[in-house]
XYZ file of C-alpha atoms in Angstrom:
327
model
C 26.409 73.034 97.860
C 23.087 73.533 99.625
C 21.845 76.941 100.753
C 18.639 78.675 101.793
C 17.159 80.193 98.655
C 14.450 82.841 98.278
C 13.089 82.366 94.747
C 10.532 85.149 95.228
C 10.299 87.748 98.028
C 7.613 87.005 100.566
C 6.723 85.583 103.943
C 8.891 82.924 105.664
C 7.365 80.154 103.571
C 9.110 81.717 100.547
C 12.420 80.209 101.726
C 13.624 76.802 100.578
C 16.862 74.850 100.718
C 18.289 74.122 97.294
C 21.466 73.724 95.306
C 23.645 76.745 94.487
C 27.212 77.076 93.159
C 29.960 76.513 95.731
C 31.854 79.789 96.287
C 35.491 79.908 95.175
C 38.019 81.849 97.272
C 40.156 84.534 95.655
C 43.739 85.253 96.711
C 42.949 86.764 100.130
C 39.841 84.717 100.869
C 39.083 81.726 103.043
C 36.398 79.135 102.284
C 34.659 78.011 105.460
C 32.415 75.012 106.072
C 29.536 76.628 107.967
C 28.492 74.850 111.163
C 26.044 77.496 112.392
C 24.683 80.911 111.465
C 22.237 83.273 113.166
C 19.279 85.491 112.331
C 19.283 89.275 112.078
C 16.462 91.691 111.290
C 18.207 92.465 108.021
C 17.593 88.866 106.938
C 13.842 89.273 107.335
C 13.894 92.564 105.415
C 15.946 91.030 102.590
C 13.637 88.005 102.432
C 10.682 90.355 101.901
C 12.548 92.203 99.147
C 13.184 95.380 101.149
C 16.963 95.181 101.699
C 19.278 94.396 98.801
C 22.775 93.123 99.615
C 25.692 95.470 98.900
C 27.257 95.363 95.457
C 29.426 92.287 95.066
C 28.030 90.490 98.127
C 26.297 87.121 98.062
C 22.533 87.334 97.657
C 22.153 84.408 100.070
C 20.797 85.453 103.469
C 23.024 85.430 106.540
C 25.327 88.078 108.012
C 27.430 85.918 110.356
C 28.671 82.378 110.788
C 30.931 80.009 112.657
C 32.644 77.066 111.019
C 35.857 75.310 110.013
C 38.375 76.434 107.396
C 38.319 74.187 104.330
C 40.389 76.086 101.776
C 42.566 79.202 101.671
C 43.595 81.470 98.833
C 47.294 81.839 97.951
C 47.532 85.135 99.845
C 46.395 83.633 103.156
C 49.015 82.617 105.731
C 47.276 83.156 109.102
C 44.537 80.556 108.647
C 44.931 76.838 108.024
C 42.587 74.026 107.063
C 40.734 72.856 110.172
C 40.859 76.162 112.083
C 37.684 77.001 114.029
C 36.615 80.498 112.970
C 33.719 82.928 113.162
C 33.051 86.254 111.543
C 30.914 88.953 110.017
C 29.523 88.577 106.485
C 27.900 90.870 103.937
C 25.780 87.855 102.980
C 25.987 84.123 102.409
C 25.692 82.682 105.911
C 22.616 80.507 105.291
C 24.668 77.992 103.345
C 26.914 74.964 103.751
C 29.976 76.982 102.702
C 30.924 80.623 102.513
C 33.904 82.644 101.322
C 35.244 85.293 103.707
C 38.111 87.779 103.460
C 40.968 86.553 105.643
C 40.963 89.669 107.838
C 37.285 89.389 108.739
C 37.744 86.058 110.490
C 38.345 85.532 114.213
C 39.344 82.395 116.076
C 36.515 80.811 118.060
C 37.310 81.516 121.743
C 38.253 78.497 123.876
C 35.262 76.857 125.494
C 32.702 78.203 123.015
C 30.749 75.927 120.713
C 30.143 76.742 117.066
C 26.527 77.490 117.943
C 27.643 80.043 120.534
C 30.272 81.600 118.265
C 27.719 82.050 115.479
C 25.656 84.220 117.821
C 28.448 86.771 118.304
C 29.715 88.616 115.208
C 26.883 90.810 113.942
C 25.427 91.888 117.282
C 28.653 92.355 119.208
C 30.502 94.160 116.409
C 27.466 96.403 115.880
C 27.195 97.169 119.602
C 30.952 97.686 119.951
C 31.002 100.109 117.033
C 27.956 101.984 118.380
C 29.210 102.321 121.944
C 32.943 102.779 121.523
C 33.487 104.233 118.049
C 30.373 106.391 117.808
C 29.193 106.830 121.387
C 32.604 107.507 122.898
C 31.820 105.202 125.834
C 33.584 105.999 129.114
C 33.552 104.169 132.425
C 31.545 106.876 134.181
C 28.815 107.034 131.535
C 25.146 106.175 131.851
C 23.803 104.413 128.762
C 20.205 103.809 127.661
C 19.762 100.797 125.369
C 16.410 100.491 123.647
C 15.282 96.974 122.678
C 17.526 95.734 125.447
C 16.598 92.073 124.955
C 17.397 92.078 121.236
C 20.648 90.607 119.971
C 22.420 93.969 119.769
C 20.734 95.068 122.998
C 22.019 92.115 125.010
C 25.498 92.661 123.566
C 25.395 96.387 124.390
C 24.408 95.748 128.010
C 27.437 93.515 128.486
C 29.885 95.793 126.678
C 28.717 98.831 128.635
C 29.015 96.970 131.933
C 32.446 95.607 130.984
C 33.623 99.180 130.383
C 32.427 100.222 133.853
C 29.416 102.171 132.548
C 25.879 101.917 133.902
C 23.397 100.485 131.352
C 19.638 101.067 131.506
C 17.306 99.327 129.069
C 13.808 99.398 127.643
C 12.067 96.128 126.825
C 8.762 94.376 127.407
C 8.371 93.225 130.997
C 8.840 89.461 130.387
C 12.355 90.164 129.064
C 13.548 92.267 132.020
C 14.991 89.405 134.053
C 17.370 88.433 131.255
C 18.549 92.036 130.916
C 19.170 92.329 134.665
C 21.120 89.064 134.604
C 23.348 90.534 131.892
C 24.081 93.632 133.970
C 21.339 96.169 133.309
C 21.228 98.598 136.238
C 17.535 99.287 135.674
C 14.845 97.983 133.338
C 11.992 100.020 131.872
C 8.796 98.581 130.426
C 8.258 100.562 127.236
C 4.659 99.379 127.072
C 3.597 100.925 130.389
C 6.274 103.427 131.443
C 7.537 106.808 130.265
C 11.198 106.018 129.724
C 12.288 109.657 129.722
C 10.668 110.179 133.120
C 12.279 107.007 134.480
C 15.690 108.083 133.226
C 15.222 111.470 134.866
C 14.538 109.725 138.184
C 17.330 107.176 137.813
C 19.968 109.792 137.026
C 18.835 112.454 139.477
C 17.778 114.721 136.632
C 21.130 114.504 134.852
C 20.141 112.260 131.921
C 22.208 109.625 130.129
C 25.364 110.122 128.074
C 24.566 107.674 125.265
C 21.337 106.276 123.822
C 21.340 103.302 121.456
C 18.121 103.439 119.467
C 16.584 101.049 116.951
C 13.048 102.491 117.016
C 13.504 105.887 115.371
C 10.774 108.507 115.004
C 8.498 107.686 117.986
C 11.449 107.825 120.384
C 13.268 110.855 119.024
C 11.759 113.567 121.245
C 11.806 111.541 124.492
C 15.379 110.513 123.625
C 16.404 114.175 123.534
C 14.618 114.683 126.841
C 16.497 111.731 128.381
C 19.966 112.941 127.345
C 22.459 114.852 129.442
C 24.408 117.838 128.100
C 26.592 116.807 125.121
C 24.788 113.457 125.029
C 24.790 111.259 121.948
C 21.989 109.383 120.224
C 23.316 106.505 118.126
C 20.573 105.490 115.701
C 20.952 101.988 114.254
C 17.476 101.324 112.824
C 14.059 102.917 112.353
C 11.735 100.039 113.179
C 9.056 102.451 114.439
C 9.265 104.948 111.581
C 11.714 107.386 110.037
C 9.898 110.735 109.862
C 9.982 113.026 112.903
C 7.604 115.975 113.013
C 7.524 119.113 115.193
C 11.198 119.025 116.146
C 12.663 122.163 117.642
C 16.311 122.393 116.676
C 16.763 124.747 119.621
C 16.007 121.843 121.963
C 18.896 119.942 120.430
C 21.166 122.957 120.597
C 20.256 123.615 124.224
C 21.785 120.257 125.179
C 24.373 120.198 122.372
C 22.850 116.883 121.299
C 24.835 114.767 118.836
C 22.822 112.510 116.531
C 24.898 109.771 114.934
C 23.624 107.122 112.548
C 25.289 103.999 111.270
C 24.934 100.856 109.225
C 27.550 98.100 109.153
C 26.731 95.764 106.282
C 27.633 98.231 103.542
C 30.779 99.612 105.203
C 34.071 99.338 103.317
C 36.297 96.306 103.747
C 38.950 98.460 105.447
C 36.418 99.729 107.987
C 35.200 96.215 108.813
C 38.753 94.903 109.073
C 39.732 97.658 111.508
C 36.619 97.048 113.594
C 37.164 93.273 113.578
C 40.799 93.608 114.650
C 40.014 95.965 117.514
C 37.111 93.823 118.690
C 39.244 90.661 118.476
C 41.939 92.275 120.613
C 39.765 94.116 123.138
C 36.615 92.006 123.507
C 37.042 88.444 122.231
C 39.346 87.382 125.123
C 36.536 88.324 127.521
C 34.372 85.511 126.114
C 36.907 82.945 127.271
C 37.220 84.199 130.855
C 33.634 85.221 131.533
C 32.760 88.951 131.433
C 31.090 88.563 128.019
C 28.906 85.733 126.780
C 26.679 84.911 123.824
C 22.965 85.190 124.546
C 21.025 82.541 122.637
C 17.248 82.575 122.631
C 16.724 79.419 120.608
C 18.364 77.093 118.103
C 16.717 75.687 114.979
C 17.971 73.189 112.472
C 18.464 75.196 109.297
C 15.735 73.170 107.605
C 13.376 74.946 110.038
C 14.481 78.399 108.920
C 10.891 79.521 108.257
C 9.922 78.864 111.886
C 12.997 80.754 113.049
C 12.041 83.791 110.950
C 8.497 83.697 112.285
C 9.803 83.747 115.855
C 11.875 86.846 115.145
C 9.112 88.659 113.276
C 6.697 87.956 116.132
C 9.204 89.574 118.538
C 9.237 86.417 120.640
C 12.996 86.133 121.004
C 15.235 87.453 123.757
C 18.764 87.171 122.407
C 19.935 85.454 119.251
C 18.149 82.859 117.147
C 20.706 80.391 115.789
C 20.466 78.099 112.764
C 22.408 74.860 113.101
C 23.761 73.825 109.702
C 25.931 70.927 110.927
C 24.734 69.112 114.047
C-alpha cells in the first residue's frame, strides 16, 4: 500500500508518499481502507524526530482516521466489510489502510462525510477526557479553554456548552468569531489582554472551575490566579515551555488548586476502549442531531501533506486540517 513516509526527520519537505507493507489484522483487529485522516500537533513533532510512537504502534504518522472496513480478524463480530467507521489511532493514519482494534472503532454518525468524521476522534476524545474524566465538568461550571480555536479547543467549547457549562476562551483576535459561533461565552485576545484579569471581571471575582491548558509554563501563574477555590488545571501540552520558576506552593494551597496532566496516545488499550465506549454512547449521537459538529479549517489532498503541515506549524488554522486520501 501507499503511505506518507518520513525517511529522515526534518521540515515538511521531508515527507514523501511511498510503498510500505500492508498491515495484517490479528484476531481482534479490523483492517480499514482509509478515506480521510487529520493533522495533530503530535504529527509535526514526530516528523521532526521529537515524538516517538508508543511501543508496538505504527511509525507512520496519523492519530485518527475515517474509512470503510475491508477485513476483520476471526475475533470480530460487531463490524462487517463495508461498514463506515472512524476512530483513534496510536499511529498509521497517513496511509491507504490501517489496522485498528475492534473496540476503538465507532460508526460514522448519519449525515457526516468521511472528511468530517476524520476530524473528530483525536480532538473530541482528548477534550472529553480532559473535561469530564479529569476536570469533573458540571453544568454550573465556568471553563477557560486556552487555544480555543485549535482542534481540541473547538471541541472543548462545544462539549462544555453541551453540558450546560459556560466556556471562555483565549485565542488570537481573528479566530474569536469562530469560537463565539461554537458557543464561547466570552473571547479573550491573548496577544493584547490579561486573561486572568478578564476572567476576574467575567466571573465577578469568583474565577473558573476548570482550565484546559496547552501552553504550560508562561500561563501557570495567571492560571492559578484565574481559578476559583478547588479549581482544576488540566495540562495537555507545554507548547510555551515546561519549566515554571518562582512558584509559591502556598498560593496553590490557598485555593486548593488541583493540577492534572494527561496524554492519550500512550494510554493502555483498556483505557482507550473505555473512553471510546463512553464517548460513543454520550457524545457521538449529538453529532447526528446537531449540538456537536466537526470544525474543519481546511482540506488537502494527502499528496499535499507538506503544505498541510506548514499551515499547522504557522498557526494559521482554526479547527482541524484534514487530509483526503480517497476523493
